[in-house]
Amino acid sequence: MEEGKVFKILAIDGGGIKGLYSSTILEQLESKFGGQMSDYFDLICGTSTGGLIALALSLKIPAAEISKLYLEKGAIIFPHRGKWRQYFWKGKYSDEPLRKVLQELFGDRTLSESNNLLCIPSYSITDARPVVFKFDHREGNLCRDNKANYVDIALATSAAPTYFPITELPYYENKQFIDGGVWANNPAFVGLLEALTYFVGQGKEYASVKVLSVGSLTKTSGMPTGISRFRSALGWRQYLLDTFFVGQSSFTEYIMKTFEKTTNIKIDYVRIPSVPISAKQEHLVQMDLATKNSLNLLRGKGKDAGFDAANNKAIADFFSCKKHYNPQSYGR
């Protein structure tokens, strides 16, 4: 273990079209510090739309290009649909437009071509367990995911129940997967466990770990008291998934802060959270609302949060030196 050698992790929350908020923040950071996210982080984690962003960054696709994808293709991926389709038919959206967009972005590339270590959460309903798709690395002696296509992994992490169809992957013997947000919408702890298991600590290459966590734009208020206690799945509608995703992200925040204070390994955890939104703006903050007004709000709030982040010393420290780990030199 080299004295002072730091393992750096970038973790990106899920949130559907709200990925535009996250990508805009990253775009601001790339503009401020130069280079690309891939140059500064040893491991990139992302769930759902954050997984799409993470995969793109690992191929050195600029954050500005990812933002452009949300702006230009968001309404194609999330066309306006009546809410009843989501609860009484095959789900709200087909995944074919998303697949086409991903194919244009990633082509036929496989995880073996990543420039970063990866952790992309999903959930296998075939095996009834969480799954983390990774770049196969020598420390883990893995030979599982490197031949999997970027497009397939992006679909598997973002197949939100009732929004998109279940993803079935031939490469994994036709196992079926759904959105990783059902258990790891904020993937920071997934990345930290990967670091502590293989890379950081006594007898390992790195002495400490730094985690930069990028949140999604979220509504600032809860539900009023006095609502009906008896709610069917139809009654919950989109609030059911929102509750899972926001609740999981909040709990991960608590776990990361607790680890930061209690472990004997130095852990620095920095979170770029949602910025405040007004009550009159809340109706525009939905994981599948890709109207002009919604995109403008996400873009504007992302620029605000990105400006603040770029001028935050704790965040600037992540960009004071390049990453150490190069998967193309050390991977399997």
mmCIF file of C-alpha atoms in Angstrom:
data_model
loop_
_atom_site.group_PDB
_atom_site.id
_atom_site.type_symbol
_atom_site.label_atom_id
_atom_site.label_comp_id
_atom_site.label_asym_id
_atom_site.label_seq_id
_atom_site.Cartn_x
_atom_site.Cartn_y
_atom_site.Cartn_z
ATOM 1 C CA MET A 1 0.000 0.000 0.000
ATOM 2 C CA GLU A 2 1.514 3.312 -1.086
ATOM 3 C CA GLU A 3 1.445 6.084 1.498
ATOM 4 C CA GLY A 4 -1.233 8.601 0.552
ATOM 5 C CA LYS A 5 -2.378 6.899 -2.640
ATOM 6 C CA VAL A 6 -6.083 7.743 -3.100
ATOM 7 C CA PHE A 7 -8.720 5.663 -4.901
ATOM 8 C CA LYS A 8 -11.392 7.943 -6.378
ATOM 9 C CA ILE A 9 -15.003 7.022 -7.104
ATOM 10 C CA LEU A 10 -17.697 8.883 -9.045
ATOM 11 C CA ALA A 11 -21.265 7.744 -8.241
ATOM 12 C CA ILE A 12 -24.343 8.955 -10.151
ATOM 13 C CA ASP A 13 -27.939 8.536 -8.975
ATOM 14 C CA GLY A 14 -30.834 7.260 -11.040
ATOM 15 C CA GLY A 15 -33.803 9.403 -12.007
ATOM 16 C CA GLY A 16 -34.979 8.948 -15.601
ATOM 17 C CA ILE A 17 -34.964 12.140 -17.668
ATOM 18 C CA LYS A 18 -33.637 13.903 -14.563
ATOM 19 C CA GLY A 19 -30.270 12.523 -15.646
ATOM 20 C CA LEU A 20 -30.047 15.815 -17.539
ATOM 21 C CA TYR A 21 -29.595 17.552 -14.175
ATOM 22 C CA SER A 22 -26.699 15.216 -13.292
ATOM 23 C CA SER A 23 -25.019 15.354 -16.710
ATOM 24 C CA THR A 24 -25.207 19.162 -16.693
ATOM 25 C CA ILE A 25 -23.398 19.240 -13.341
ATOM 26 C CA LEU A 26 -20.680 16.972 -14.743
ATOM 27 C CA GLU A 27 -20.511 19.127 -17.851
ATOM 28 C CA GLN A 28 -19.785 22.153 -15.664
ATOM 29 C CA LEU A 29 -17.045 20.267 -13.818
ATOM 30 C CA GLU A 30 -15.387 19.149 -17.051
ATOM 31 C CA SER A 31 -15.450 22.729 -18.288
ATOM 32 C CA LYS A 32 -13.951 24.061 -15.055
ATOM 33 C CA PHE A 33 -11.186 21.499 -14.556
ATOM 34 C CA GLY A 34 -10.456 20.366 -18.113
ATOM 35 C CA GLY A 35 -10.232 16.825 -19.411
ATOM 36 C CA GLN A 36 -13.035 14.322 -18.921
ATOM 37 C CA MET A 37 -14.516 12.574 -15.898
ATOM 38 C CA SER A 38 -12.887 9.356 -17.019
ATOM 39 C CA ASP A 39 -9.463 10.951 -16.531
ATOM 40 C CA TYR A 40 -9.999 11.660 -12.825
ATOM 41 C CA PHE A 41 -11.875 8.681 -11.358
ATOM 42 C CA ASP A 42 -10.632 5.127 -10.909
ATOM 43 C CA LEU A 43 -14.164 3.737 -10.568
ATOM 44 C CA ILE A 44 -17.411 5.089 -11.997
ATOM 45 C CA CYS A 45 -20.744 3.858 -10.612
ATOM 46 C CA GLY A 46 -24.186 4.659 -11.932
ATOM 47 C CA THR A 47 -27.730 3.373 -11.524
ATOM 48 C CA SER A 48 -30.547 3.577 -14.083
ATOM 49 C CA THR A 49 -30.115 6.857 -15.985
ATOM 50 C CA GLY A 50 -26.992 7.358 -13.867
ATOM 51 C CA GLY A 51 -25.780 4.038 -15.238
ATOM 52 C CA LEU A 52 -26.223 5.316 -18.777
ATOM 53 C CA ILE A 53 -24.172 8.389 -17.842
ATOM 54 C CA ALA A 54 -21.506 6.282 -16.117
ATOM 55 C CA LEU A 55 -21.162 3.985 -19.123
ATOM 56 C CA ALA A 56 -20.855 6.929 -21.491
ATOM 57 C CA LEU A 57 -18.235 8.637 -19.320
ATOM 58 C CA SER A 58 -16.204 5.415 -19.195
ATOM 59 C CA LEU A 59 -15.879 5.603 -22.995
ATOM 60 C CA LYS A 60 -14.628 9.190 -22.711
ATOM 61 C CA ILE A 61 -17.842 10.605 -24.138
ATOM 62 C CA PRO A 62 -17.966 14.261 -22.976
ATOM 63 C CA ALA A 63 -20.662 15.165 -20.456
ATOM 64 C CA ALA A 64 -21.840 17.887 -22.863
ATOM 65 C CA GLU A 65 -22.645 15.211 -25.424
ATOM 66 C CA ILE A 66 -24.620 13.249 -22.825
ATOM 67 C CA SER A 67 -26.610 16.365 -21.955
ATOM 68 C CA LYS A 68 -27.303 16.892 -25.644
ATOM 69 C CA LEU A 69 -28.683 13.357 -25.830
ATOM 70 C CA TYR A 70 -31.209 14.078 -23.063
ATOM 71 C CA LEU A 71 -32.211 17.370 -24.668
ATOM 72 C CA GLU A 72 -32.620 15.983 -28.184
ATOM 73 C CA LYS A 73 -33.801 12.421 -27.487
ATOM 74 C CA GLY A 74 -35.653 12.752 -24.185
ATOM 75 C CA ALA A 75 -39.061 13.213 -25.800
ATOM 76 C CA ILE A 76 -38.383 10.219 -28.077
ATOM 77 C CA ILE A 77 -37.533 7.966 -25.124
ATOM 78 C CA PHE A 78 -40.406 9.351 -23.018
ATOM 79 C CA PRO A 79 -43.212 10.274 -25.456
ATOM 80 C CA HIS A 80 -46.344 11.720 -23.916
ATOM 81 C CA ARG A 81 -48.597 8.858 -22.860
ATOM 82 C CA GLY A 82 -51.811 8.654 -20.883
ATOM 83 C CA LYS A 83 -51.226 7.552 -17.296
ATOM 84 C CA TRP A 84 -53.699 4.639 -17.515
ATOM 85 C CA ARG A 85 -51.489 2.797 -20.005
ATOM 86 C CA GLN A 86 -48.877 2.421 -17.252
ATOM 87 C CA TYR A 87 -51.234 0.547 -14.931
ATOM 88 C CA PHE A 88 -53.530 -1.436 -17.207
ATOM 89 C CA TRP A 89 -51.498 -2.455 -20.270
ATOM 90 C CA LYS A 90 -47.887 -3.400 -20.984
ATOM 91 C CA GLY A 91 -46.255 -0.559 -19.104
ATOM 92 C CA LYS A 92 -45.955 3.064 -20.047
ATOM 93 C CA TYR A 93 -43.203 2.927 -22.699
ATOM 94 C CA SER A 94 -41.603 0.619 -25.191
ATOM 95 C CA ASP A 95 -37.849 0.237 -24.738
ATOM 96 C CA GLU A 96 -37.216 0.221 -28.497
ATOM 97 C CA PRO A 97 -36.673 4.000 -28.784
ATOM 98 C CA LEU A 98 -34.269 3.825 -25.835
ATOM 99 C CA ARG A 99 -32.459 0.887 -27.390
ATOM 100 C CA LYS A 100 -32.074 2.788 -30.652
ATOM 101 C CA VAL A 101 -30.676 5.849 -28.862
ATOM 102 C CA LEU A 102 -28.250 3.661 -26.906
ATOM 103 C CA GLN A 103 -27.184 1.881 -30.080
ATOM 104 C CA GLU A 104 -26.391 5.229 -31.696
ATOM 105 C CA LEU A 105 -24.384 6.225 -28.620
ATOM 106 C CA PHE A 106 -22.521 3.003 -27.842
ATOM 107 C CA GLY A 107 -22.616 0.948 -31.012
ATOM 108 C CA ASP A 108 -21.460 -2.631 -30.397
ATOM 109 C CA ARG A 109 -18.889 -1.796 -27.739
ATOM 110 C CA THR A 110 -18.437 -4.136 -24.804
ATOM 111 C CA LEU A 111 -17.417 -3.524 -21.191
ATOM 112 C CA SER A 112 -13.897 -4.701 -22.062
ATOM 113 C CA GLU A 113 -13.424 -1.325 -23.781
ATOM 114 C CA SER A 114 -14.073 0.742 -20.656
ATOM 115 C CA ASN A 115 -11.436 3.236 -19.548
ATOM 116 C CA ASN A 116 -12.575 2.945 -15.923
ATOM 117 C CA LEU A 117 -13.546 0.338 -13.420
ATOM 118 C CA LEU A 118 -17.351 0.103 -13.402
ATOM 119 C CA CYS A 119 -20.157 -0.784 -11.012
ATOM 120 C CA ILE A 120 -23.618 -0.682 -12.647
ATOM 121 C CA PRO A 121 -26.427 -1.959 -10.357
ATOM 122 C CA SER A 122 -29.415 -3.898 -11.656
ATOM 123 C CA TYR A 123 -31.749 -6.521 -10.189
ATOM 124 C CA SER A 124 -32.154 -10.030 -11.567
ATOM 125 C CA ILE A 125 -35.761 -11.133 -11.217
ATOM 126 C CA THR A 126 -34.658 -14.537 -12.536
ATOM 127 C CA ASP A 127 -32.359 -15.053 -9.561
ATOM 128 C CA ALA A 128 -34.234 -12.759 -7.158
ATOM 129 C CA ARG A 129 -31.078 -10.881 -6.173
ATOM 130 C CA PRO A 130 -29.196 -7.651 -6.790
ATOM 131 C CA VAL A 131 -26.625 -7.704 -9.588
ATOM 132 C CA VAL A 132 -23.693 -5.355 -10.177
ATOM 133 C CA PHE A 133 -22.261 -5.338 -13.687
ATOM 134 C CA LYS A 134 -18.513 -4.639 -13.572
ATOM 135 C CA PHE A 135 -15.430 -4.226 -15.650
ATOM 136 C CA ASP A 136 -13.649 -7.540 -15.032
ATOM 137 C CA HIS A 137 -10.458 -6.709 -13.134
ATOM 138 C CA ARG A 138 -7.477 -8.749 -12.025
ATOM 139 C CA GLU A 139 -8.016 -8.031 -8.314
ATOM 140 C CA GLY A 140 -11.397 -9.755 -8.390
ATOM 141 C CA ASN A 141 -10.290 -12.546 -10.716
ATOM 142 C CA LEU A 142 -13.517 -11.981 -12.641
ATOM 143 C CA CYS A 143 -14.414 -13.283 -16.092
ATOM 144 C CA ARG A 144 -18.107 -12.467 -16.276
ATOM 145 C CA ASP A 145 -19.132 -9.145 -17.803
ATOM 146 C CA ASN A 146 -16.407 -7.888 -20.140
ATOM 147 C CA LYS A 147 -17.996 -9.371 -23.255
ATOM 148 C CA ALA A 148 -21.422 -7.907 -22.452
ATOM 149 C CA ASN A 149 -22.593 -5.025 -24.650
ATOM 150 C CA TYR A 150 -22.874 -1.499 -23.286
ATOM 151 C CA VAL A 151 -26.375 -1.245 -24.753
ATOM 152 C CA ASP A 152 -27.598 -4.336 -22.892
ATOM 153 C CA ILE A 153 -26.128 -3.232 -19.564
ATOM 154 C CA ALA A 154 -27.674 0.235 -19.941
ATOM 155 C CA LEU A 155 -31.093 -1.330 -20.597
ATOM 156 C CA ALA A 156 -30.746 -3.722 -17.653
ATOM 157 C CA THR A 157 -29.975 -0.983 -15.134
ATOM 158 C CA SER A 158 -32.772 1.318 -16.339
ATOM 159 C CA ALA A 159 -35.769 -1.017 -16.812
ATOM 160 C CA ALA A 160 -37.970 0.747 -14.261
ATOM 161 C CA PRO A 161 -41.041 -1.380 -13.426
ATOM 162 C CA THR A 162 -44.272 -0.123 -15.072
ATOM 163 C CA TYR A 163 -42.256 2.369 -17.135
ATOM 164 C CA PHE A 164 -40.136 0.076 -19.332
ATOM 165 C CA PRO A 165 -40.335 -3.641 -20.154
ATOM 166 C CA ILE A 166 -38.217 -6.131 -18.249
ATOM 167 C CA THR A 167 -34.841 -6.497 -19.958
ATOM 168 C CA GLU A 168 -33.937 -9.990 -21.155
ATOM 169 C CA LEU A 169 -30.256 -10.544 -21.973
ATOM 170 C CA PRO A 170 -29.181 -13.434 -24.217
ATOM 171 C CA TYR A 171 -25.553 -13.035 -23.073
ATOM 172 C CA TYR A 172 -26.673 -14.050 -19.560
ATOM 173 C CA GLU A 173 -28.698 -17.083 -20.713
ATOM 174 C CA ASN A 174 -31.828 -14.940 -21.149
ATOM 175 C CA LYS A 175 -31.985 -13.914 -17.508
ATOM 176 C CA GLN A 176 -34.309 -10.985 -16.889
ATOM 177 C CA PHE A 177 -33.396 -7.720 -15.189
ATOM 178 C CA ILE A 178 -35.067 -4.577 -13.860
ATOM 179 C CA ASP A 179 -33.912 -1.145 -12.725
ATOM 180 C CA GLY A 180 -31.081 -1.104 -10.191
ATOM 181 C CA GLY A 181 -32.852 1.753 -8.434
ATOM 182 C CA VAL A 182 -35.047 -0.752 -6.596
ATOM 183 C CA TRP A 183 -32.085 -1.373 -4.297
ATOM 184 C CA ALA A 184 -29.241 1.053 -5.158
ATOM 185 C CA ASN A 185 -30.581 4.277 -6.625
ATOM 186 C CA ASN A 186 -27.611 6.052 -5.050
ATOM 187 C CA PRO A 187 -24.768 3.642 -5.930
ATOM 188 C CA ALA A 188 -22.118 5.316 -3.753
ATOM 189 C CA PHE A 189 -22.083 2.490 -1.199
ATOM 190 C CA VAL A 190 -21.834 -0.102 -3.988
ATOM 191 C CA GLY A 191 -18.700 1.665 -5.190
ATOM 192 C CA LEU A 192 -17.290 1.969 -1.686
ATOM 193 C CA LEU A 193 -17.717 -1.763 -1.037
ATOM 194 C CA GLU A 194 -15.955 -2.548 -4.313
ATOM 195 C CA ALA A 195 -13.085 -0.270 -3.298
ATOM 196 C CA LEU A 196 -12.726 -1.692 0.207
ATOM 197 C CA THR A 197 -12.985 -5.285 -1.016
ATOM 198 C CA TYR A 198 -10.339 -5.095 -3.727
ATOM 199 C CA PHE A 199 -8.361 -1.866 -3.744
ATOM 200 C CA VAL A 200 -8.235 0.126 -0.486
ATOM 201 C CA GLY A 201 -6.867 -0.766 2.943
ATOM 202 C CA GLN A 202 -4.256 -2.882 4.643
ATOM 203 C CA GLY A 203 -2.365 -5.056 2.171
ATOM 204 C CA LYS A 204 -3.963 -3.333 -0.831
ATOM 205 C CA GLU A 205 -2.646 -0.766 -3.273
ATOM 206 C CA TYR A 206 -4.520 2.302 -2.008
ATOM 207 C CA ALA A 207 -4.460 3.970 1.406
ATOM 208 C CA SER A 208 -7.718 5.923 1.264
ATOM 209 C CA VAL A 209 -10.837 6.499 -0.808
ATOM 210 C CA LYS A 210 -12.695 9.598 -2.000
ATOM 211 C CA VAL A 211 -16.282 9.401 -3.268
ATOM 212 C CA LEU A 212 -18.008 12.126 -5.288
ATOM 213 C CA SER A 213 -21.749 11.424 -5.360
ATOM 214 C CA VAL A 214 -23.975 13.246 -7.858
ATOM 215 C CA GLY A 215 -27.646 13.336 -6.970
ATOM 216 C CA SER A 216 -30.771 13.785 -9.048
ATOM 217 C CA LEU A 217 -33.181 16.697 -8.898
ATOM 218 C CA THR A 218 -35.908 15.826 -6.407
ATOM 219 C CA LYS A 219 -39.073 17.392 -5.117
ATOM 220 C CA THR A 220 -38.488 19.208 -1.862
ATOM 221 C CA SER A 221 -41.722 18.422 -0.080
ATOM 222 C CA GLY A 222 -43.382 15.254 1.178
ATOM 223 C CA MET A 223 -47.063 14.358 1.247
ATOM 224 C CA PRO A 224 -49.557 16.165 3.463
ATOM 225 C CA THR A 225 -50.974 14.407 6.503
ATOM 226 C CA GLY A 226 -54.496 13.096 6.286
ATOM 227 C CA ILE A 227 -54.252 11.329 2.918
ATOM 228 C CA SER A 228 -56.173 8.064 2.587
ATOM 229 C CA ARG A 229 -54.391 5.191 4.346
ATOM 230 C CA PHE A 230 -55.822 2.647 1.899
ATOM 231 C CA ARG A 231 -54.002 2.799 -1.429
ATOM 232 C CA SER A 232 -53.892 0.261 -4.236
ATOM 233 C CA ALA A 233 -51.024 0.084 -6.710
ATOM 234 C CA LEU A 234 -53.146 2.355 -8.906
ATOM 235 C CA GLY A 235 -53.568 4.788 -6.043
ATOM 236 C CA TRP A 236 -49.815 4.961 -5.482
ATOM 237 C CA ARG A 237 -49.040 5.345 -9.198
ATOM 238 C CA GLN A 238 -45.608 6.924 -9.787
ATOM 239 C CA TYR A 239 -45.247 7.809 -6.101
ATOM 240 C CA LEU A 240 -44.444 4.175 -5.295
ATOM 241 C CA LEU A 241 -41.202 4.109 -7.287
ATOM 242 C CA ASP A 242 -40.370 7.677 -6.278
ATOM 243 C CA THR A 243 -40.659 6.625 -2.633
ATOM 244 C CA PHE A 244 -38.327 3.647 -3.164
ATOM 245 C CA PHE A 245 -35.745 5.661 -5.066
ATOM 246 C CA VAL A 246 -35.657 8.716 -2.797
ATOM 247 C CA GLY A 247 -35.766 6.606 0.351
ATOM 248 C CA GLN A 248 -32.902 4.394 -0.787
ATOM 249 C CA SER A 249 -30.788 7.384 -1.797
ATOM 250 C CA SER A 250 -31.354 8.990 1.598
ATOM 251 C CA PHE A 251 -30.413 5.825 3.462
ATOM 252 C CA THR A 252 -27.235 5.467 1.400
ATOM 253 C CA GLU A 253 -26.357 9.022 2.377
ATOM 254 C CA TYR A 254 -26.680 8.019 6.022
ATOM 255 C CA ILE A 255 -24.577 4.865 5.522
ATOM 256 C CA MET A 256 -21.815 6.771 3.752
ATOM 257 C CA LYS A 257 -21.643 9.449 6.441
ATOM 258 C CA THR A 258 -21.551 6.774 9.136
ATOM 259 C CA PHE A 259 -18.739 4.865 7.430
ATOM 260 C CA GLU A 260 -16.848 8.105 6.963
ATOM 261 C CA LYS A 261 -16.849 8.663 10.735
ATOM 262 C CA THR A 262 -16.396 5.132 12.061
ATOM 263 C CA THR A 263 -14.022 3.156 9.816
ATOM 264 C CA ASN A 264 -10.257 3.146 10.375
ATOM 265 C CA ILE A 265 -9.709 3.738 6.647
ATOM 266 C CA LYS A 266 -9.835 7.359 5.548
ATOM 267 C CA ILE A 267 -13.022 7.924 3.553
ATOM 268 C CA ASP A 268 -14.012 11.294 2.120
ATOM 269 C CA TYR A 269 -17.606 11.391 0.915
ATOM 270 C CA VAL A 270 -18.852 14.483 -0.916
ATOM 271 C CA ARG A 271 -22.420 14.729 -2.180
ATOM 272 C CA ILE A 272 -23.753 17.116 -4.828
ATOM 273 C CA PRO A 273 -27.440 17.070 -3.869
ATOM 274 C CA SER A 274 -30.619 18.335 -5.417
ATOM 275 C CA VAL A 275 -31.013 22.108 -5.367
ATOM 276 C CA PRO A 276 -34.223 23.666 -4.017
ATOM 277 C CA ILE A 277 -37.226 23.953 -6.307
ATOM 278 C CA SER A 278 -40.403 25.892 -5.679
ATOM 279 C CA ALA A 279 -43.840 24.373 -5.193
ATOM 280 C CA LYS A 280 -44.852 25.750 -8.593
ATOM 281 C CA GLN A 281 -41.952 23.908 -10.250
ATOM 282 C CA GLU A 282 -42.561 20.508 -8.682
ATOM 283 C CA HIS A 283 -44.974 19.312 -11.360
ATOM 284 C CA LEU A 284 -42.101 19.597 -13.865
ATOM 285 C CA VAL A 285 -39.821 17.286 -11.871
ATOM 286 C CA GLN A 286 -40.812 13.773 -12.911
ATOM 287 C CA MET A 287 -38.631 10.900 -14.078
ATOM 288 C CA ASP A 288 -40.406 10.689 -17.449
ATOM 289 C CA LEU A 289 -41.513 14.254 -18.202
ATOM 290 C CA ALA A 290 -39.494 15.469 -21.191
ATOM 291 C CA THR A 291 -41.409 18.584 -22.182
ATOM 292 C CA LYS A 292 -39.567 21.751 -23.157
ATOM 293 C CA ASN A 293 -40.378 23.398 -19.827
ATOM 294 C CA SER A 294 -39.228 20.364 -17.843
ATOM 295 C CA LEU A 295 -35.956 20.078 -19.769
ATOM 296 C CA ASN A 296 -35.310 23.793 -19.345
ATOM 297 C CA LEU A 297 -35.830 23.497 -15.591
ATOM 298 C CA LEU A 298 -33.531 20.473 -15.293
ATOM 299 C CA ARG A 299 -30.893 22.186 -17.399
ATOM 300 C CA GLY A 300 -31.065 25.426 -15.456
ATOM 301 C CA LYS A 301 -30.953 23.770 -12.041
ATOM 302 C CA GLY A 302 -28.064 21.582 -13.218
ATOM 303 C CA LYS A 303 -26.104 24.653 -14.259
ATOM 304 C CA ASP A 304 -26.748 26.252 -10.858
ATOM 305 C CA ALA A 305 -25.636 23.155 -8.971
ATOM 306 C CA GLY A 306 -22.675 22.651 -11.307
ATOM 307 C CA PHE A 307 -21.463 26.219 -10.822
ATOM 308 C CA ASP A 308 -21.562 25.822 -7.041
ATOM 309 C CA ALA A 309 -19.829 22.433 -7.256
ATOM 310 C CA ALA A 310 -17.065 23.739 -9.509
ATOM 311 C CA ASN A 311 -16.273 26.408 -6.917
ATOM 312 C CA ASN A 312 -16.348 24.045 -3.931
ATOM 313 C CA LYS A 313 -12.845 23.267 -2.629
ATOM 314 C CA ALA A 314 -13.825 19.783 -1.436
ATOM 315 C CA ILE A 315 -14.968 18.949 -4.969
ATOM 316 C CA ALA A 316 -12.003 20.678 -6.618
ATOM 317 C CA ASP A 317 -9.727 18.289 -4.685
ATOM 318 C CA PHE A 318 -11.056 15.396 -6.781
ATOM 319 C CA PHE A 319 -9.577 17.080 -9.847
ATOM 320 C CA SER A 320 -6.183 17.994 -8.396
ATOM 321 C CA CYS A 321 -4.619 14.893 -9.961
ATOM 322 C CA LYS A 322 -5.542 12.238 -12.536
ATOM 323 C CA LYS A 323 -6.670 8.716 -11.654
ATOM 324 C CA HIS A 324 -4.162 5.940 -10.927
ATOM 325 C CA TYR A 325 -5.970 2.823 -12.162
ATOM 326 C CA ASN A 326 -6.011 2.125 -15.896
ATOM 327 C CA PRO A 327 -8.233 -0.863 -16.736
ATOM 328 C CA GLN A 328 -6.785 -1.157 -20.214
ATOM 329 C CA SER A 329 -3.386 -1.867 -18.635
ATOM 330 C CA TYR A 330 -4.477 -3.978 -15.689
ATOM 331 C CA GLY A 331 -7.857 -5.471 -16.550
ATOM 332 C CA ARG A 332 -8.609 -8.951 -17.718
#
